[in-house]
Tab-separated table of C-alpha atoms and ligand atoms in Angstrom:
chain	number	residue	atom	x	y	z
A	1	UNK	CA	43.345	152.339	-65.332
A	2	UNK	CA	42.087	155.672	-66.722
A	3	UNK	CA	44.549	156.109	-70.468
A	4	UNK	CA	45.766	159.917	-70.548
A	5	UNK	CA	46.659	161.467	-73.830
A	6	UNK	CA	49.438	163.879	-72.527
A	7	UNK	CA	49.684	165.275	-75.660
A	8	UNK	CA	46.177	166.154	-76.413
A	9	UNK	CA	45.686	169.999	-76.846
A	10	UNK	CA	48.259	172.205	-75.360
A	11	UNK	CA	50.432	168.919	-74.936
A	12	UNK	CA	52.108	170.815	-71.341
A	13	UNK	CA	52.388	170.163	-67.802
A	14	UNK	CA	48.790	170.904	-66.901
A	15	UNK	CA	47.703	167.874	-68.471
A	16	UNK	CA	49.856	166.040	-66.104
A	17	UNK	CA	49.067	167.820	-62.637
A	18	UNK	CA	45.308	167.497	-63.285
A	19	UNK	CA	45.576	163.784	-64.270
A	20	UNK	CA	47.808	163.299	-60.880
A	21	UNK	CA	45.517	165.462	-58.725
A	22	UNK	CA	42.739	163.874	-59.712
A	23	UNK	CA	44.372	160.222	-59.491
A	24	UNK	CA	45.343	160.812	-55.575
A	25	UNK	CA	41.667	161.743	-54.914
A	26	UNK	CA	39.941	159.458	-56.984
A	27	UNK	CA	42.158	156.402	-56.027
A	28	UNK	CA	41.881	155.841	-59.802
A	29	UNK	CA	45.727	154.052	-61.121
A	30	UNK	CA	46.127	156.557	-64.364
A	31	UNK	CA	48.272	156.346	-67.405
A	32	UNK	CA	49.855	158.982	-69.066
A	33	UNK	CA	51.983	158.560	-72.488
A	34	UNK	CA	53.334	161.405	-74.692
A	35	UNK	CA	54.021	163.796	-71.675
A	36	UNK	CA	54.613	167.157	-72.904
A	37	UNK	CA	54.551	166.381	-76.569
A	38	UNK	CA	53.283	169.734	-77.193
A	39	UNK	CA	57.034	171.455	-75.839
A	40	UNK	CA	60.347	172.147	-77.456
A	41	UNK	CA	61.989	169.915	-74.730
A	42	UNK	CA	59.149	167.140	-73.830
A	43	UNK	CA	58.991	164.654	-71.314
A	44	UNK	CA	58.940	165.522	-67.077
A	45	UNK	CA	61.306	168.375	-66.673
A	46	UNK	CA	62.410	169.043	-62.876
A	47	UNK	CA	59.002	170.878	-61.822
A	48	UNK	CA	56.811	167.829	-63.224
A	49	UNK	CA	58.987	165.348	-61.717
A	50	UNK	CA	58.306	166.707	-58.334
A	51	UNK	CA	54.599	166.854	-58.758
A	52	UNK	CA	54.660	163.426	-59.746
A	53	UNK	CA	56.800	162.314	-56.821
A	54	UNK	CA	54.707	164.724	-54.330
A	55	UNK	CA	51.382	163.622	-55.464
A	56	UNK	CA	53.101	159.623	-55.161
A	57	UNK	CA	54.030	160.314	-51.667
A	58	UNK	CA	50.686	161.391	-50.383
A	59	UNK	CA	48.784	158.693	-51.489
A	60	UNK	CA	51.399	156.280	-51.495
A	61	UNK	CA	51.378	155.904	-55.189
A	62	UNK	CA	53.420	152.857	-56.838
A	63	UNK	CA	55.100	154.790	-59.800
A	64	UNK	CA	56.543	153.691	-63.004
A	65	UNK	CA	58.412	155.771	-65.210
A	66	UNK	CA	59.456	158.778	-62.862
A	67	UNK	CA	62.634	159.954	-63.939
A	68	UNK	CA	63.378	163.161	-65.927
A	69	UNK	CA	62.855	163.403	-69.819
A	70	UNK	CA	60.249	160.532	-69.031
A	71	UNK	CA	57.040	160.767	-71.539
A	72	UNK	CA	55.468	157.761	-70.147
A	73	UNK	CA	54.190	157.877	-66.380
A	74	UNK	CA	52.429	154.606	-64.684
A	75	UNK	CA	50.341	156.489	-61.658
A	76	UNK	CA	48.858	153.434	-59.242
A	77	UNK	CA	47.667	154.983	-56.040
A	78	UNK	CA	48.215	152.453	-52.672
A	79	UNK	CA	46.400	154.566	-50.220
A	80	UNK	CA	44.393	157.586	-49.522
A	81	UNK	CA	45.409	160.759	-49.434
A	82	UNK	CA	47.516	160.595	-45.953
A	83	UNK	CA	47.506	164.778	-44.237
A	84	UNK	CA	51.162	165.212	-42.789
A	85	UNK	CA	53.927	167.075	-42.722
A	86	UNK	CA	55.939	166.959	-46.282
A	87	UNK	CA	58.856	168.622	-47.916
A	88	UNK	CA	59.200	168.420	-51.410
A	89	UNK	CA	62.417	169.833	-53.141
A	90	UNK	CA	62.129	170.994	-56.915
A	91	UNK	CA	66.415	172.073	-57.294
A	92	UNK	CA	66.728	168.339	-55.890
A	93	UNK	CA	65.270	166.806	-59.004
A	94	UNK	CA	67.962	167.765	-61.151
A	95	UNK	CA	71.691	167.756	-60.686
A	96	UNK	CA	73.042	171.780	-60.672
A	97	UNK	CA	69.392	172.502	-59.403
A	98	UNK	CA	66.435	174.063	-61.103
A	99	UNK	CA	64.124	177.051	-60.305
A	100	UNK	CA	60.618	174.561	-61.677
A	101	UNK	CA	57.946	177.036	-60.382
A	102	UNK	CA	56.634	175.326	-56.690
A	103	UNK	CA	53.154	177.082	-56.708
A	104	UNK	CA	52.844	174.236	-59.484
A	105	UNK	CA	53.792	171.299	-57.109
A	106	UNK	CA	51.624	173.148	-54.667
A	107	UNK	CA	48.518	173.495	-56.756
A	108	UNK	CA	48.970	168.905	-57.583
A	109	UNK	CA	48.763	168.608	-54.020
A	110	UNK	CA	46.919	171.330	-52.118
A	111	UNK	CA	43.478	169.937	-53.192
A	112	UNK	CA	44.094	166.526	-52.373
A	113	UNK	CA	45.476	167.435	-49.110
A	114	UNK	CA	42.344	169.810	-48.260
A	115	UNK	CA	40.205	166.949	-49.096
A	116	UNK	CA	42.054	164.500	-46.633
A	117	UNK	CA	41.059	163.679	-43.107
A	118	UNK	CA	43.486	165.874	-41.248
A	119	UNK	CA	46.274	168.910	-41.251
A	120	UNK	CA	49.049	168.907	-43.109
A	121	UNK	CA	52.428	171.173	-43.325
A	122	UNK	CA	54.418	171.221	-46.643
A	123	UNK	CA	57.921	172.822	-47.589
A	124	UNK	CA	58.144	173.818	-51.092
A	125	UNK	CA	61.766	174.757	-52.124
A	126	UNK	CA	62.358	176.018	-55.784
A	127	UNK	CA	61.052	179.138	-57.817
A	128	UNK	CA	58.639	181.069	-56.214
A	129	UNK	CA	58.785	183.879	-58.842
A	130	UNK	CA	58.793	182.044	-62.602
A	131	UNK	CA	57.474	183.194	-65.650
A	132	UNK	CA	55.103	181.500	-67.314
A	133	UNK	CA	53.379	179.816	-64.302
A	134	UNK	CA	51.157	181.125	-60.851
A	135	UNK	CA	53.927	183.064	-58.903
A	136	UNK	CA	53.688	182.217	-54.931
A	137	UNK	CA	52.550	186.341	-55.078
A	138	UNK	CA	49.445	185.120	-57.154
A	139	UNK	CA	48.663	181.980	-54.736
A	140	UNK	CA	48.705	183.905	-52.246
A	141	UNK	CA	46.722	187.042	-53.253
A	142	UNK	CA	44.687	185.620	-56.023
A	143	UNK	CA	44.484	181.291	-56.549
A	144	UNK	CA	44.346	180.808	-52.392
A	145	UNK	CA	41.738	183.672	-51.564
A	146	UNK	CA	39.490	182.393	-54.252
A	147	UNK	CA	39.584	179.153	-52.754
A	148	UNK	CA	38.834	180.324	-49.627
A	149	UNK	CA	35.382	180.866	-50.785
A	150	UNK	CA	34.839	177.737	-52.172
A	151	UNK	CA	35.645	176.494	-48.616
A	152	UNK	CA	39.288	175.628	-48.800
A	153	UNK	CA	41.299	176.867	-45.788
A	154	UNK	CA	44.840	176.679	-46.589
A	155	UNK	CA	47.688	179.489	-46.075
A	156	UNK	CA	51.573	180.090	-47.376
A	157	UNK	CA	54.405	181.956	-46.157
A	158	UNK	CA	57.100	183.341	-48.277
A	159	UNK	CA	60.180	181.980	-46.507
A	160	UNK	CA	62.844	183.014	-49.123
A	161	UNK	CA	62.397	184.361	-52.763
A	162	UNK	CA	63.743	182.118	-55.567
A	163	UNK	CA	64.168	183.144	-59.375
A	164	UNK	CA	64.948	181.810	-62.788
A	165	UNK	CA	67.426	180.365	-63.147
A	166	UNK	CA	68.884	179.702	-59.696
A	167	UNK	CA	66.084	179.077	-57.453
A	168	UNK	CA	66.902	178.598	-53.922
A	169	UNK	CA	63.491	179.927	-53.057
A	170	UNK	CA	61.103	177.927	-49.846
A	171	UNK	CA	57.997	178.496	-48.728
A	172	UNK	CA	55.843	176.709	-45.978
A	173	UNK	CA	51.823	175.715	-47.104
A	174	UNK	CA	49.714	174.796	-44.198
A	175	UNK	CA	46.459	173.109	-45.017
A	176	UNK	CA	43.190	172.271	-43.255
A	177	UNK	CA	42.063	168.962	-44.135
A	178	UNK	CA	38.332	168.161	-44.273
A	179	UNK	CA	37.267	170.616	-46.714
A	180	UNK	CA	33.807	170.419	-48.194
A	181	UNK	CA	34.273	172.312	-51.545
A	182	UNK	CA	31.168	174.762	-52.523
A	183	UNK	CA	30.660	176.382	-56.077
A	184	UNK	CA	31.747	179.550	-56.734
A	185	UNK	CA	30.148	182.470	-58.919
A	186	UNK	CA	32.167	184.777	-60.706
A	187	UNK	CA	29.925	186.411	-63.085
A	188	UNK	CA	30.173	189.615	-62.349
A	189	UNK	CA	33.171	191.525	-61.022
A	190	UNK	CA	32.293	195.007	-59.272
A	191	UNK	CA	33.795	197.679	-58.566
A	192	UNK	CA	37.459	198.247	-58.778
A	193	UNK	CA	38.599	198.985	-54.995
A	194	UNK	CA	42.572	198.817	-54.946
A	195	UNK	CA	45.285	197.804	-56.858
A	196	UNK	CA	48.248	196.463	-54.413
A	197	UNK	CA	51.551	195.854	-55.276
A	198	UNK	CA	54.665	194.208	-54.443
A	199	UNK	CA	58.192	195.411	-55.927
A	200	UNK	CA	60.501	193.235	-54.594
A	201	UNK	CA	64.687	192.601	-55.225
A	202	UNK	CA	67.048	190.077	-53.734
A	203	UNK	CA	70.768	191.526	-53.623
A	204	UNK	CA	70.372	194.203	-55.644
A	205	UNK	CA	69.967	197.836	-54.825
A	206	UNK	CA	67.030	199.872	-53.277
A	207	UNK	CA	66.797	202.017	-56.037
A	208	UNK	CA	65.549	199.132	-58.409
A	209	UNK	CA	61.921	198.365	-56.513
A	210	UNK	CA	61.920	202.047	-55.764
A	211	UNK	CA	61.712	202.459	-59.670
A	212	UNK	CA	59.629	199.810	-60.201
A	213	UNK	CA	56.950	200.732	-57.458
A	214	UNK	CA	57.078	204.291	-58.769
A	215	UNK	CA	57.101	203.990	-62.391
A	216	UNK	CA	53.965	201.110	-61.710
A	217	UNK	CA	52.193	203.689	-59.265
A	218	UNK	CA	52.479	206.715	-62.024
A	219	UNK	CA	51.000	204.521	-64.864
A	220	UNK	CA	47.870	203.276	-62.941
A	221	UNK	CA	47.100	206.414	-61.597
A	222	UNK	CA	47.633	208.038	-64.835
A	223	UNK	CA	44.768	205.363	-65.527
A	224	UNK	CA	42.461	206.331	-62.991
A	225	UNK	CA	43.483	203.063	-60.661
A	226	UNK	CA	43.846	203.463	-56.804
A	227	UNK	CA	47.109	201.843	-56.592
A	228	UNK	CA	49.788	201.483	-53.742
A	229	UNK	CA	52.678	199.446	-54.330
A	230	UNK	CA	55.049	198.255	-51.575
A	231	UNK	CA	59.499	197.902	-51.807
A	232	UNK	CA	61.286	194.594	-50.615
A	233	UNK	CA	64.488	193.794	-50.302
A	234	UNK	CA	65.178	190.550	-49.378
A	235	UNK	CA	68.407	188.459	-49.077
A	236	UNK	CA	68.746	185.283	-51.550
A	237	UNK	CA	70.875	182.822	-53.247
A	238	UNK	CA	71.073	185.360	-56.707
A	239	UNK	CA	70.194	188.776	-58.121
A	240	UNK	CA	66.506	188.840	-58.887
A	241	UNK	CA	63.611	191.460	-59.343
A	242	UNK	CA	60.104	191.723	-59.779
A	243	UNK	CA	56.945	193.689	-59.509
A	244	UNK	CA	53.935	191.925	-58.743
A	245	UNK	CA	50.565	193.333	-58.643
A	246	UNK	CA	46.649	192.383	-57.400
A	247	UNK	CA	43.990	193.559	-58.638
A	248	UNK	CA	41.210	193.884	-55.807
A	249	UNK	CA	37.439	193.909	-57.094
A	250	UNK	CA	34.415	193.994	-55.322
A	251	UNK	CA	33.404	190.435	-56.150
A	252	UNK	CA	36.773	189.119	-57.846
A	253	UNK	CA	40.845	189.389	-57.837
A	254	UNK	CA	43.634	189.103	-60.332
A	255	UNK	CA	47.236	188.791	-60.146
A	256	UNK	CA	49.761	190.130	-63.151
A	257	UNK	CA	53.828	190.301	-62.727
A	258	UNK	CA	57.021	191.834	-64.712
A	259	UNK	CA	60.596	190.374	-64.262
A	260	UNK	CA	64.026	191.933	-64.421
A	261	UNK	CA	66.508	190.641	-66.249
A	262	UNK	CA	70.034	191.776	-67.396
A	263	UNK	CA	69.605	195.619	-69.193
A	264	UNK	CA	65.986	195.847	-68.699
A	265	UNK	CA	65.369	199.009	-66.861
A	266	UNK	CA	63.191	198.938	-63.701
A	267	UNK	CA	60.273	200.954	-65.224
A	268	UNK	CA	60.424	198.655	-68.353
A	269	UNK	CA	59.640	195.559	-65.835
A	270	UNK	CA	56.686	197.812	-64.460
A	271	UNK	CA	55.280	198.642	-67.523
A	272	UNK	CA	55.072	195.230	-68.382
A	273	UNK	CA	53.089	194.069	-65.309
A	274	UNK	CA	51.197	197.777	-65.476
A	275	UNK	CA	50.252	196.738	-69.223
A	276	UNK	CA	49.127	193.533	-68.457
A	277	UNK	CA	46.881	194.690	-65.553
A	278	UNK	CA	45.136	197.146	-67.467
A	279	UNK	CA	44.361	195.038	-70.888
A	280	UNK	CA	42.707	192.821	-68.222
A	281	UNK	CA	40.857	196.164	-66.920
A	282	UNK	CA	39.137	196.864	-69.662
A	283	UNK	CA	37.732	193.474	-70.782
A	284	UNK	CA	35.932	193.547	-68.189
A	285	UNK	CA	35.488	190.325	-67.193
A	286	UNK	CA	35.918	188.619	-63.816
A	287	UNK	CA	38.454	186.088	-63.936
A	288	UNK	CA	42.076	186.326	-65.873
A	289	UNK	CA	42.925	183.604	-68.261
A	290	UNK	CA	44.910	181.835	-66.036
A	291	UNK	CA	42.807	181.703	-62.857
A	292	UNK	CA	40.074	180.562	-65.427
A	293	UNK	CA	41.820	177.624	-66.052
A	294	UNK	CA	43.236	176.811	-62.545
A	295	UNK	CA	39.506	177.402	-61.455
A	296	UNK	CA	38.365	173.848	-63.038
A	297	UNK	CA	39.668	171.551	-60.618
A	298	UNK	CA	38.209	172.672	-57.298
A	299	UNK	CA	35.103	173.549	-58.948
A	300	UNK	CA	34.872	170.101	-60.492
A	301	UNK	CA	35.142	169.118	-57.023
A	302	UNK	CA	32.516	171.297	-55.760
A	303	UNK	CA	28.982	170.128	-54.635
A	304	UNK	CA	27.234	172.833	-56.374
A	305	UNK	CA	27.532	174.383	-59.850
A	306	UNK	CA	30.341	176.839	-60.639
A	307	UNK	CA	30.063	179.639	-63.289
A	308	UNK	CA	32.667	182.332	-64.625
A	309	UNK	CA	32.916	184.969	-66.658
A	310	UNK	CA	36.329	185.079	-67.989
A	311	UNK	CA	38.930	187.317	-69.871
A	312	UNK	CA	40.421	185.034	-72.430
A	313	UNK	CA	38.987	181.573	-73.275
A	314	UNK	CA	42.231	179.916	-73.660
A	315	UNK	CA	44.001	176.437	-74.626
A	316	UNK	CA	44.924	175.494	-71.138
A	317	UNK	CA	41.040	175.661	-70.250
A	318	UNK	CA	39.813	173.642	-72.904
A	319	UNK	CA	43.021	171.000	-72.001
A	320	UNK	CA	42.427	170.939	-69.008
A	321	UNK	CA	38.404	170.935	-69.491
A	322	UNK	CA	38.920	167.844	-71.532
A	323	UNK	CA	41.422	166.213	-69.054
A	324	UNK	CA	38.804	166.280	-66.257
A	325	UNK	CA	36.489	165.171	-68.227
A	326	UNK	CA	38.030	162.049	-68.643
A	327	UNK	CA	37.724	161.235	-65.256
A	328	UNK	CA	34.081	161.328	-65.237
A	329	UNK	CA	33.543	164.032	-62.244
A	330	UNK	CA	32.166	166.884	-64.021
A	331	UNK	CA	29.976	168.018	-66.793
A	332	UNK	CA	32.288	171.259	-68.022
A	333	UNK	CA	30.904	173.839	-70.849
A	334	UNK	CA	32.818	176.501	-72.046
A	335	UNK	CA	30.810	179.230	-74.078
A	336	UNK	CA	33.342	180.871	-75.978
A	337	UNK	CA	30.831	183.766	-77.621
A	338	UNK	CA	30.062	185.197	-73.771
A	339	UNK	CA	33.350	183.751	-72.516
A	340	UNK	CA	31.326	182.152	-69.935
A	341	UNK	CA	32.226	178.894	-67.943
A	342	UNK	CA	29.964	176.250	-65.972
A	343	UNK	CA	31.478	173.128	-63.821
A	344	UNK	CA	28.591	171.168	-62.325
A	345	UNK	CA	29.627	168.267	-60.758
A	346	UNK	CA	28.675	164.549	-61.589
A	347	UNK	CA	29.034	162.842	-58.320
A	348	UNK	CA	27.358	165.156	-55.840
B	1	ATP	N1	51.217	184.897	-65.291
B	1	ATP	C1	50.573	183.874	-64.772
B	1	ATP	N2	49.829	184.031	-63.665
B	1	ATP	C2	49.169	182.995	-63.119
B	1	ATP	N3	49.196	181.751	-63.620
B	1	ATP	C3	49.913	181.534	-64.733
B	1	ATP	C4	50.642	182.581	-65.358
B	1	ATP	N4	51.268	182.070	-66.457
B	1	ATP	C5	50.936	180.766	-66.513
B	1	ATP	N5	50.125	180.427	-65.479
B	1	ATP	C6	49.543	179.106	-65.198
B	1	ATP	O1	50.570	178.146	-65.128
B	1	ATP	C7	50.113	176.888	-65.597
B	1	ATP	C8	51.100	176.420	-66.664
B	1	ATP	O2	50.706	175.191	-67.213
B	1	ATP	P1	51.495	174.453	-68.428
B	1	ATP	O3	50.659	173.346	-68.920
B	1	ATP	O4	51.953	175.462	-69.409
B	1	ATP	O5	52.614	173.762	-67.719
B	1	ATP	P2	54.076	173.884	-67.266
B	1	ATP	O6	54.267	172.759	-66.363
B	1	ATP	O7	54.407	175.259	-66.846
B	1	ATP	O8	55.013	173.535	-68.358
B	1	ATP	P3	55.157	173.456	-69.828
B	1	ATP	O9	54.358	174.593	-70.418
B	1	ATP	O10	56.629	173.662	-69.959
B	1	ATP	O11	54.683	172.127	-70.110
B	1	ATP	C9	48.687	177.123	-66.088
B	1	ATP	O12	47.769	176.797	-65.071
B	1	ATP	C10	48.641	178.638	-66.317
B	1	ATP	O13	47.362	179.200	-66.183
């Protein structure tokens, strides 16, 4: 039974969805006290809870300790990774619902699944659009297309949007099972060729992504960017709005996003995802900080060495570095003068 401090580093969720990731493909039965030590309100919140009952279904995990608030999580896998067709419900974890991000219940599962004998079908219901974690926008332009090329062959659809707090968003993940994962190198990013956007509403007003898409449009330009952003309005359980943006480089992509909320004017929410975008610009590098740290698990998977060049070294890479590392698959350095990653795997 591999022992997982849940509280080492950053102390958040990450921990947790590496550690069960990495149990459902290893086989490995996993531990994991003081889950989420690091947050105000510790312990599995809806989103976590789902993850851990996801990853438990497709490997037919025995589970001790699954129930919300829980900081101590027993992990015991009973099978391989079984390909199939799943539906996992975040708003169902938690009485009065929740809108727990699902790209984060998709990113526990979508490896193991890949690396399974056979195809598999998943429905994701909760918040596709959440702060503060990969927004189904950023799977699908940024996290999925980047795993592409390290041989994963996986694709969503965007079946309804779902915000904070309310939710109510689904989407549909279809995976190819058999995946051989290959490195990936991300040194170097190229040439900036687009920057594409997405300003989307649900029952609110046309003028509101009109504002946003304009407003985000003028800025980048203003910066030199080729930029086209796209409206949406969409039908869903709430009021909700959002600009999302991809960055398209030669050799690399990255994904930023502004929110609306009550008395925040539609080019405010731009200029937030617009700022964003363009501090990443000009660093430079190839990979955002987020991507960097998503980036460790399929390259510890990977039969050759991975290296990237990224924006921000940041605490979720060096948790999550040192979370992997537990399990024994990888060798991971992180040079934090060049900002420079390298995963090279231990089993291959
Ligand atoms: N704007 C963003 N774009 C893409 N990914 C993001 C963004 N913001 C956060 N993420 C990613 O979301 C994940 C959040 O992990 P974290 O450990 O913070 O867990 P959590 O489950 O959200 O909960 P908590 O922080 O409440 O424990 C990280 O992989 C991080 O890189």
């Amino acid at each position: 039974m591999i022992e997982i401090d849940g509280s080492y580093g950053e102390g958040g969720g990450q921990v947790l969805r590496t550690s069960l990731s990495l149990a459902a493909i290893t086989g490995e039965p996993i531990r994991i006290a003081g889950i989420r030590a690091g947050r105000k309100k510790p312990g599995l919140a809806a989103q976590h809870l789902t993850a851990v009952r996801a990853a438990g279904r497709i490997c037919n995990a025995q589970l001790r300790g699954d129930a919300l608030g829980s900081m101590l999580l027993e992990f015991i896998p009973g099978s391989a990774v079984q390909a199939g067709i799943y539906t996992f419900d975040v708003s169902k974890a938690q009485e009065g619902g929740s809108a727990g991000a699902i790209a984060l219940v998709l990113q526990t599962i979508l490896l193991p699944l890949a690396l399974a004998t056979g195809n598999s079908q998943v429905t994701l219901k909760g918040g596709t659009h959440v702060n503060f974690s990969p927004t189904v926008t950023y799977i699908e332009q940024v996290y999925l297309p980047i795993l592409q090329r390290m041989g994963v062959e996986a694709q969503v659809k965007l079946g309804a949007w779902g915000w904070f707090p309310q939710g109510g968003g689904e989407i549909e993940l279809q995976v190819i099972g058999g995946t051989q994962l290959g490195g990936i190198n991300l040194l170097e990013r190229g040439e900036l060729q687009q920057v594409r956007g997405i300003a989307a509403v649900t029952e609110l007003p046309s003028h509101i992504p009109q504002r946003m898409a304009n407003r985000a449009e003028n800025l980048l330009r203003e910066a030199h960017l080729k930029v086209r952003v796209q409206t949406l309005r969409e039908k869903g359980v709430a009021p909700g709005a959002g600009i999302f943006l991809t960055a398209e480089y030669q050799n690399s992509l990255t994904g930023f996003g502004g929110f609306g909320r009550l008395r925040l004017s539609a080019e405010t929410v731009a200029e937030i995802a617009c700022q964003q975008l363009l501090e990443f610009h000009y660093t430079g590098a190839a990979v955002d900080e987020h991507l960097a740290d998503q980036l460790l698990l399929p390259a510890t998977l990977a039969s050759q060495e991975s290296q990237y060049q990224v924006a921000e070294v940041s605490r979720h890479l060096i948790t999550n570095a040192a979370v992997i590392e537990q399990f024994g698959l990888a060798q991971i350095r992180v040079n934090e003068a060049d900002k420079i990653v390298s995963v090279k795997s231990l089993t291959s």
